[in-house]
mmCIF file of C-alpha atoms in Angstrom:
data_model
loop_
_atom_site.group_PDB
_atom_site.id
_atom_site.type_symbol
_atom_site.label_atom_id
_atom_site.label_comp_id
_atom_site.label_asym_id
_atom_site.label_seq_id
_atom_site.Cartn_x
_atom_site.Cartn_y
_atom_site.Cartn_z
ATOM 1 C CA MET G 1 4.491 27.957 5.752
ATOM 2 C CA LYS G 2 5.850 28.391 9.256
ATOM 3 C CA ASN G 3 8.815 26.100 9.941
ATOM 4 C CA PRO G 4 7.471 23.014 8.127
ATOM 5 C CA HIS G 5 9.072 19.840 9.437
ATOM 6 C CA GLY G 6 7.165 16.555 9.603
ATOM 7 C CA LEU G 7 5.423 15.094 6.582
ATOM 8 C CA VAL G 8 3.681 11.833 5.765
ATOM 9 C CA PHE G 9 2.170 10.561 2.514
ATOM 10 C CA HIS G 10 -0.942 8.457 3.133
ATOM 11 C CA ASN G 11 -3.726 7.347 0.770
ATOM 12 C CA ASN G 12 -2.992 9.985 -1.898
ATOM 13 C CA GLN G 13 -2.782 12.719 0.693
ATOM 14 C CA LEU G 14 0.103 14.641 2.220
ATOM 15 C CA PHE G 15 0.043 15.431 5.932
ATOM 16 C CA LEU G 16 2.365 18.289 6.859
ATOM 17 C CA ALA G 17 3.309 19.577 10.310
ATOM 18 C CA GLU G 18 4.202 23.237 10.654
ATOM 19 C CA GLU G 19 5.160 24.946 13.893
ATOM 20 C CA ASP G 20 1.631 26.236 14.485
ATOM 21 C CA LYS G 21 -0.599 23.647 12.814
ATOM 22 C CA VAL G 22 -0.997 20.336 11.015
ATOM 23 C CA VAL G 23 -2.462 20.484 7.515
ATOM 24 C CA ARG G 24 -3.555 17.934 4.940
ATOM 25 C CA TYR G 25 -3.508 18.160 1.149
ATOM 26 C CA ASP G 26 -4.800 16.024 -1.668
ATOM 27 C CA TYR G 27 -1.728 14.869 -3.583
ATOM 28 C CA ASP G 28 -1.568 14.441 -7.358
ATOM 29 C CA SER G 29 1.370 12.047 -7.671
ATOM 30 C CA GLU G 30 1.469 12.199 -11.470
ATOM 31 C CA ASN G 31 1.916 15.968 -11.574
ATOM 32 C CA TYR G 32 3.464 16.419 -8.118
ATOM 33 C CA GLN G 33 0.749 18.889 -7.179
ATOM 34 C CA LEU G 34 -0.863 19.650 -3.824
ATOM 35 C CA GLU G 35 -4.512 20.703 -3.722
ATOM 36 C CA ASN G 36 -7.312 21.406 -1.247
ATOM 37 C CA GLU G 37 -5.428 22.454 1.861
ATOM 38 C CA GLN G 38 -7.263 21.535 5.048
ATOM 39 C CA ILE G 39 -6.099 22.676 8.485
ATOM 40 C CA LEU G 40 -6.561 19.702 10.818
ATOM 41 C CA PHE G 41 -5.693 21.437 14.105
ATOM 42 C CA GLY G 42 -3.598 24.225 15.542
ATOM 43 C CA LEU G 43 -0.469 23.827 17.654
ATOM 44 C CA PRO G 44 1.243 26.055 20.220
ATOM 45 C CA GLU G 45 3.882 28.210 18.566
ATOM 46 C CA SER G 46 6.942 30.261 19.517
ATOM 47 C CA GLY G 47 9.387 29.305 22.209
ATOM 48 C CA ARG G 48 12.445 27.152 22.141
ATOM 49 C CA HIS G 49 11.504 24.052 20.130
ATOM 50 C CA PHE G 50 9.678 24.580 16.861
ATOM 51 C CA THR G 51 9.905 21.226 15.040
ATOM 52 C CA ARG G 52 6.743 19.149 14.826
ATOM 53 C CA THR G 53 6.974 15.497 13.792
ATOM 54 C CA ILE G 54 4.007 13.442 12.616
ATOM 55 C CA LYS G 55 3.465 9.749 11.956
ATOM 56 C CA ILE G 56 0.467 7.632 11.050
ATOM 57 C CA LEU G 57 -0.317 4.198 12.439
ATOM 58 C CA GLY G 58 -3.600 2.588 11.528
ATOM 59 C CA GLU G 59 -6.255 5.293 11.549
ATOM 60 C CA LYS G 60 -4.470 7.553 14.026
ATOM 61 C CA LEU G 61 -2.175 10.545 13.584
ATOM 62 C CA TYR G 62 0.587 11.129 16.144
ATOM 63 C CA THR G 63 2.227 14.551 16.560
ATOM 64 C CA SER G 64 5.210 15.414 18.755
ATOM 65 C CA VAL G 65 5.498 18.927 20.203
ATOM 66 C CA GLY G 66 8.610 19.998 22.125
ATOM 67 C CA SER G 67 8.771 22.251 25.160
ATOM 68 C CA SER G 68 8.745 26.040 24.898
ATOM 69 C CA CYS G 69 11.787 26.356 27.156
ATOM 70 C CA ASP G 70 14.832 24.569 28.536
ATOM 71 C CA VAL G 71 13.232 23.737 31.879
ATOM 72 C CA CYS G 72 9.961 25.261 33.120
ATOM 73 C CA LEU G 73 6.353 24.504 33.988
ATOM 74 C CA GLU G 74 4.336 24.669 30.784
ATOM 75 C CA LYS G 75 0.984 26.424 30.678
ATOM 76 C CA ASP G 76 -0.146 24.607 27.530
ATOM 77 C CA ALA G 77 -0.684 20.847 27.931
ATOM 78 C CA LYS G 78 0.140 20.321 24.261
ATOM 79 C CA ARG G 79 3.772 21.247 24.975
ATOM 80 C CA ALA G 80 6.398 18.602 25.815
ATOM 81 C CA ALA G 81 3.945 15.959 24.677
ATOM 82 C CA ILE G 82 2.903 13.610 21.914
ATOM 83 C CA LEU G 83 -0.634 14.152 20.656
ATOM 84 C CA ILE G 84 -3.020 11.671 19.059
ATOM 85 C CA SER G 85 -5.964 12.386 16.768
ATOM 86 C CA ASN G 86 -8.073 10.880 14.038
ATOM 87 C CA LEU G 87 -6.764 11.351 10.511
ATOM 88 C CA ASP G 88 -9.201 14.210 9.939
ATOM 89 C CA GLY G 89 -7.815 16.009 13.005
ATOM 90 C CA SER G 90 -10.811 15.307 15.217
ATOM 91 C CA ASP G 91 -10.630 13.992 18.787
ATOM 92 C CA LEU G 92 -7.227 15.570 19.461
ATOM 93 C CA GLN G 93 -5.874 14.360 22.810
ATOM 94 C CA ILE G 94 -2.653 14.043 24.793
ATOM 95 C CA PHE G 95 -1.132 10.622 24.085
ATOM 96 C CA THR G 96 1.778 11.012 26.506
ATOM 97 C CA LYS G 97 3.627 13.855 28.236
ATOM 98 C CA GLY G 98 6.790 14.799 30.095
ATOM 99 C CA LEU G 99 8.940 14.605 26.948
ATOM 100 C CA ARG G 100 11.098 17.716 26.658
ATOM 101 C CA ASN G 101 11.880 17.398 22.963
ATOM 102 C CA THR G 102 11.173 14.070 21.299
ATOM 103 C CA VAL G 103 11.859 15.228 17.763
ATOM 104 C CA PHE G 104 11.751 11.730 16.262
ATOM 105 C CA PHE G 105 9.901 8.568 17.198
ATOM 106 C CA THR G 106 9.078 5.286 15.486
ATOM 107 C CA PHE G 107 6.768 2.306 15.834
ATOM 108 C CA ASP G 108 8.028 -1.159 16.682
ATOM 109 C CA PRO G 109 7.251 -3.484 13.739
ATOM 110 C CA SER G 110 7.169 -6.468 16.112
ATOM 111 C CA ALA G 111 4.044 -5.167 17.869
ATOM 112 C CA GLY G 112 0.930 -7.238 17.401
ATOM 113 C CA SER G 113 -1.985 -6.224 15.224
ATOM 114 C CA GLY G 114 -3.787 -3.223 16.661
ATOM 115 C CA GLN G 115 -1.074 -2.562 19.229
ATOM 116 C CA VAL G 116 0.910 0.676 19.504
ATOM 117 C CA LYS G 117 4.515 0.249 20.556
ATOM 118 C CA MET G 118 6.352 3.528 20.169
ATOM 119 C CA TRP G 119 10.061 4.206 20.699
ATOM 120 C CA GLY G 120 11.395 7.758 20.832
ATOM 121 C CA ASN G 121 14.496 9.805 21.564
ATOM 122 C CA ASP G 122 14.234 12.654 24.045
ATOM 123 C CA MET G 123 16.827 15.397 24.452
ATOM 124 C CA GLY G 124 17.643 16.486 27.985
ATOM 125 C CA ARG G 125 17.939 19.992 29.383
ATOM 126 C CA ASP G 126 21.045 22.162 29.125
ATOM 127 C CA PHE G 127 23.483 23.781 31.563
ATOM 128 C CA LEU G 128 24.070 20.967 34.038
ATOM 129 C CA GLY G 129 27.622 20.374 32.840
ATOM 130 C CA ASP G 130 29.166 17.983 30.356
ATOM 131 C CA ASN G 131 27.812 14.795 31.897
ATOM 132 C CA LEU G 132 24.227 15.618 32.896
ATOM 133 C CA PRO G 133 21.500 15.058 32.128
ATOM 134 C CA PRO G 134 21.561 12.034 29.839
ATOM 135 C CA ASP G 135 19.641 12.126 26.606
ATOM 136 C CA GLU G 136 17.065 9.354 26.596
ATOM 137 C CA LEU G 137 15.566 6.481 24.667
ATOM 138 C CA ASN G 138 12.019 5.781 25.809
ATOM 139 C CA VAL G 139 9.466 3.118 25.076
ATOM 140 C CA ILE G 140 6.509 5.482 24.919
ATOM 141 C CA GLU G 141 3.137 4.277 26.156
ATOM 142 C CA GLU G 142 -0.211 6.033 26.179
ATOM 143 C CA GLY G 143 -1.009 7.918 29.364
ATOM 144 C CA ARG G 144 2.516 7.809 30.772
ATOM 145 C CA ASN G 145 4.517 10.744 32.112
ATOM 146 C CA TYR G 146 8.226 10.715 31.240
ATOM 147 C CA GLY G 147 9.344 13.224 33.815
ATOM 148 C CA TRP G 148 10.260 16.551 32.261
ATOM 149 C CA PRO G 149 10.697 19.104 33.752
ATOM 150 C CA TYR G 150 10.918 17.517 37.211
ATOM 151 C CA CYS G 151 13.025 14.453 36.392
ATOM 152 C CA TYR G 152 15.431 13.032 33.834
ATOM 153 C CA GLY G 153 16.938 9.647 32.994
ATOM 154 C CA LYS G 154 16.048 6.961 35.509
ATOM 155 C CA SER G 155 13.561 9.307 37.229
ATOM 156 C CA ILE G 156 16.335 11.428 38.773
ATOM 157 C CA ARG G 157 14.964 14.658 40.247
ATOM 158 C CA ASP G 158 16.196 17.874 38.651
ATOM 159 C CA LEU G 159 17.661 19.986 41.446
ATOM 160 C CA LYS G 160 15.791 23.018 40.159
ATOM 161 C CA PHE G 161 12.778 21.410 41.843
ATOM 162 C CA ARG G 162 13.802 20.819 45.447
ATOM 163 C CA GLU G 163 10.405 20.479 47.064
ATOM 164 C CA LEU G 164 9.233 17.129 48.409
ATOM 165 C CA GLU G 165 6.406 17.029 45.882
ATOM 166 C CA ALA G 166 8.927 16.865 43.031
ATOM 167 C CA LEU G 167 10.802 14.020 44.705
ATOM 168 C CA GLU G 168 7.582 12.084 45.161
ATOM 169 C CA ARG G 169 6.536 12.814 41.586
ATOM 170 C CA CYS G 170 9.792 11.426 40.223
ATOM 171 C CA ARG G 171 9.586 8.395 42.477
ATOM 172 C CA ASP G 172 5.921 7.519 42.083
ATOM 173 C CA ILE G 173 4.541 8.993 38.868
ATOM 174 C CA THR G 174 7.156 9.305 36.152
ATOM 175 C CA GLN G 175 8.353 6.590 33.829
ATOM 176 C CA PRO G 176 12.142 6.044 33.860
ATOM 177 C CA SER G 177 14.043 6.051 30.590
ATOM 178 C CA THR G 178 14.527 2.778 28.744
ATOM 179 C CA PHE G 179 18.161 3.650 28.011
ATOM 180 C CA ASP G 180 20.385 6.618 28.785
ATOM 181 C CA TYR G 181 22.586 8.080 26.066
ATOM 182 C CA PRO G 182 25.584 10.254 26.931
ATOM 183 C CA ALA G 183 24.626 13.847 27.701
ATOM 184 C CA HIS G 184 24.336 16.342 24.828
ATOM 185 C CA VAL G 185 24.713 13.883 21.921
ATOM 186 C CA ALA G 186 21.276 15.068 20.664
ATOM 187 C CA PRO G 187 19.651 11.835 19.439
ATOM 188 C CA LEU G 188 17.373 12.529 16.490
ATOM 189 C CA GLY G 189 16.601 9.948 13.788
ATOM 190 C CA ILE G 190 15.476 6.516 14.959
ATOM 191 C CA THR G 191 14.611 3.449 12.881
ATOM 192 C CA PHE G 192 14.401 -0.293 13.260
ATOM 193 C CA ILE G 193 16.475 -2.580 11.046
ATOM 194 C CA ASN G 194 13.690 -4.733 9.629
ATOM 195 C CA SER G 195 15.663 -6.966 7.259
ATOM 196 C CA ASP G 196 19.024 -8.683 6.898
ATOM 197 C CA PHE G 197 20.221 -5.830 4.656
ATOM 198 C CA LEU G 198 22.821 -4.898 7.290
ATOM 199 C CA GLY G 199 23.445 -8.496 8.314
ATOM 200 C CA LYS G 200 21.232 -11.019 10.074
ATOM 201 C CA ASP G 201 22.830 -10.267 13.435
ATOM 202 C CA ASN G 202 21.607 -6.656 13.198
ATOM 203 C CA GLN G 203 18.013 -7.426 12.257
ATOM 204 C CA GLY G 204 15.597 -6.108 14.870
ATOM 205 C CA ASP G 205 18.084 -3.613 16.311
ATOM 206 C CA LEU G 206 17.783 0.186 16.286
ATOM 207 C CA LEU G 207 19.778 2.805 14.413
ATOM 208 C CA ILE G 208 20.059 6.223 16.058
ATOM 209 C CA ALA G 209 21.412 9.471 14.569
ATOM 210 C CA PHE G 210 23.398 11.595 17.022
ATOM 211 C CA HIS G 211 23.119 15.167 15.750
ATOM 212 C CA GLY G 212 25.892 16.265 18.102
ATOM 213 C CA SER G 213 26.443 18.740 20.904
ATOM 214 C CA TRP G 214 26.389 22.519 20.916
ATOM 215 C CA ASN G 215 27.004 23.291 24.592
ATOM 216 C CA SER G 216 29.522 20.678 25.728
ATOM 217 C CA SER G 217 33.140 21.662 26.413
ATOM 218 C CA LEU G 218 34.186 18.630 24.372
ATOM 219 C CA PRO G 219 32.178 17.932 21.202
ATOM 220 C CA VAL G 220 30.192 14.682 21.420
ATOM 221 C CA GLY G 221 27.847 12.848 19.073
ATOM 222 C CA TYR G 222 28.013 13.489 15.308
ATOM 223 C CA LYS G 223 27.575 9.833 14.345
ATOM 224 C CA ILE G 224 25.122 7.008 13.862
ATOM 225 C CA VAL G 225 25.028 4.275 16.464
ATOM 226 C CA LYS G 226 23.367 0.886 16.628
ATOM 227 C CA LEU G 227 21.503 -0.234 19.722
ATOM 228 C CA ASN G 228 21.474 -3.978 20.278
ATOM 229 C CA LEU G 229 18.071 -5.043 21.592
ATOM 230 C CA SER G 230 16.921 -8.084 23.518
ATOM 231 C CA ASP G 231 13.399 -8.368 24.952
ATOM 232 C CA ASP G 232 12.818 -4.605 24.677
ATOM 233 C CA LYS G 233 16.040 -3.846 26.516
ATOM 234 C CA VAL G 234 19.192 -2.228 25.168
ATOM 235 C CA VAL G 235 22.041 -4.657 25.798
ATOM 236 C CA GLY G 236 24.717 -2.741 23.915
ATOM 237 C CA MET G 237 25.513 0.360 21.863
ATOM 238 C CA GLU G 238 28.130 0.526 19.128
ATOM 239 C CA ASP G 239 29.248 2.979 16.475
ATOM 240 C CA PHE G 240 27.676 2.288 13.097
ATOM 241 C CA ILE G 241 28.789 5.235 10.927
ATOM 242 C CA THR G 242 31.314 7.851 12.036
ATOM 243 C CA GLY G 243 33.447 10.515 10.382
ATOM 244 C CA TRP G 244 31.343 13.659 10.722
ATOM 245 C CA TYR G 245 33.732 15.031 13.336
ATOM 246 C CA GLU G 246 37.415 14.394 12.658
ATOM 247 C CA ASN G 247 40.561 16.045 14.010
ATOM 248 C CA GLY G 248 38.650 18.952 15.501
ATOM 249 C CA LYS G 249 36.745 19.675 12.290
ATOM 250 C CA LEU G 250 32.976 19.361 12.050
ATOM 251 C CA LEU G 251 32.010 18.043 8.620
ATOM 252 C CA GLY G 252 28.335 17.282 9.116
ATOM 253 C CA ARG G 253 25.477 16.543 11.499
ATOM 254 C CA PRO G 254 23.233 13.528 10.816
ATOM 255 C CA VAL G 255 19.524 14.146 11.345
ATOM 256 C CA ASP G 256 17.077 11.510 10.142
ATOM 257 C CA LEU G 257 17.207 7.904 8.960
ATOM 258 C CA LEU G 258 14.862 6.280 6.463
ATOM 259 C CA PHE G 259 14.895 2.809 4.929
ATOM 260 C CA LYS G 260 13.489 2.225 1.464
ATOM 261 C CA ASP G 261 12.266 -1.311 0.815
ATOM 262 C CA ASN G 262 14.595 -2.450 3.621
ATOM 263 C CA GLN G 263 17.467 -2.377 1.121
ATOM 264 C CA THR G 264 18.552 1.266 1.024
ATOM 265 C CA LEU G 265 19.196 3.635 3.926
ATOM 266 C CA PHE G 266 18.814 7.397 3.464
ATOM 267 C CA ILE G 267 20.618 9.675 5.943
ATOM 268 C CA SER G 268 19.976 13.424 6.025
ATOM 269 C CA ASP G 269 22.615 15.942 7.143
ATOM 270 C CA ASP G 270 21.539 19.513 7.899
ATOM 271 C CA LYS G 271 25.045 20.954 8.181
ATOM 272 C CA ALA G 272 26.386 19.632 4.890
ATOM 273 C CA GLY G 273 22.958 20.056 3.298
ATOM 274 C CA VAL G 274 22.955 16.597 1.732
ATOM 275 C CA VAL G 275 21.229 13.226 1.867
ATOM 276 C CA TYR G 276 23.504 10.195 1.899
ATOM 277 C CA ILE G 277 22.476 6.836 0.440
ATOM 278 C CA LEU G 278 23.765 3.606 1.939
ATOM 279 C CA THR G 279 23.362 0.514 -0.221
ATOM 280 C CA LYS G 280 24.657 -3.017 -0.079
ATOM 281 C CA ASN G 281 27.858 -3.852 -1.927
ATOM 282 C CA ASN G 282 27.291 -7.234 -3.533
ATOM 283 C CA LYS G 283 30.796 -7.527 -4.933
#
């Protein structure tokens, strides 16, 4: 396998995203065996971002593919985009584009039947200093363009593109971010709080894993935050779990977030090489 990353179990099958393709297996859950590999479609490989994330909603498969570079004009339309296909891999199309590296995305459980309401984190380009550009939270809609490489955040033009066309593109074509995170925090995991497991006041809000910076003069991120939502708008952000960076020492980097039965939260950490389990203390 080449850099396997995203996986989804669905109807006794396992869908797996590698850097260069998405494959599907029949899954024997009693014996934990995979059989009958089927390549659904190929993906562009090499370059800067190699993770591929997949999710299923209804009868559609969604696949995120990051850019091949920090900031450039891509030659392959499947880069810096989210793709949509049937579950057998047919009818592969661009769902949305202009997303530099949306490693993780999720679907809003409040959406009506048959509706697709996707939220995703996008990581901004490097080497504009400690404070630019912001990382982004986007409400991702089919057919939209979210700006990269020409724009970031609230459709702010990247000064690498100084021509009038870029200014007009940012002003007239691109979709501004829903919410701007601080620069370089590297937002990865994203999940809705769908129960009162974490308190009724938190139900319906978002949890976000900040993987943390690598090119900021002062380390930032390395925590899980909660976004307070109201009518699809972020009205506040607060720390939810901290402690991965203390007194100048990096202890871990949170990656993904997964609820089980809305009563247990799993948190992966690719620096410490562990998965944490958060449960409710009923004492």
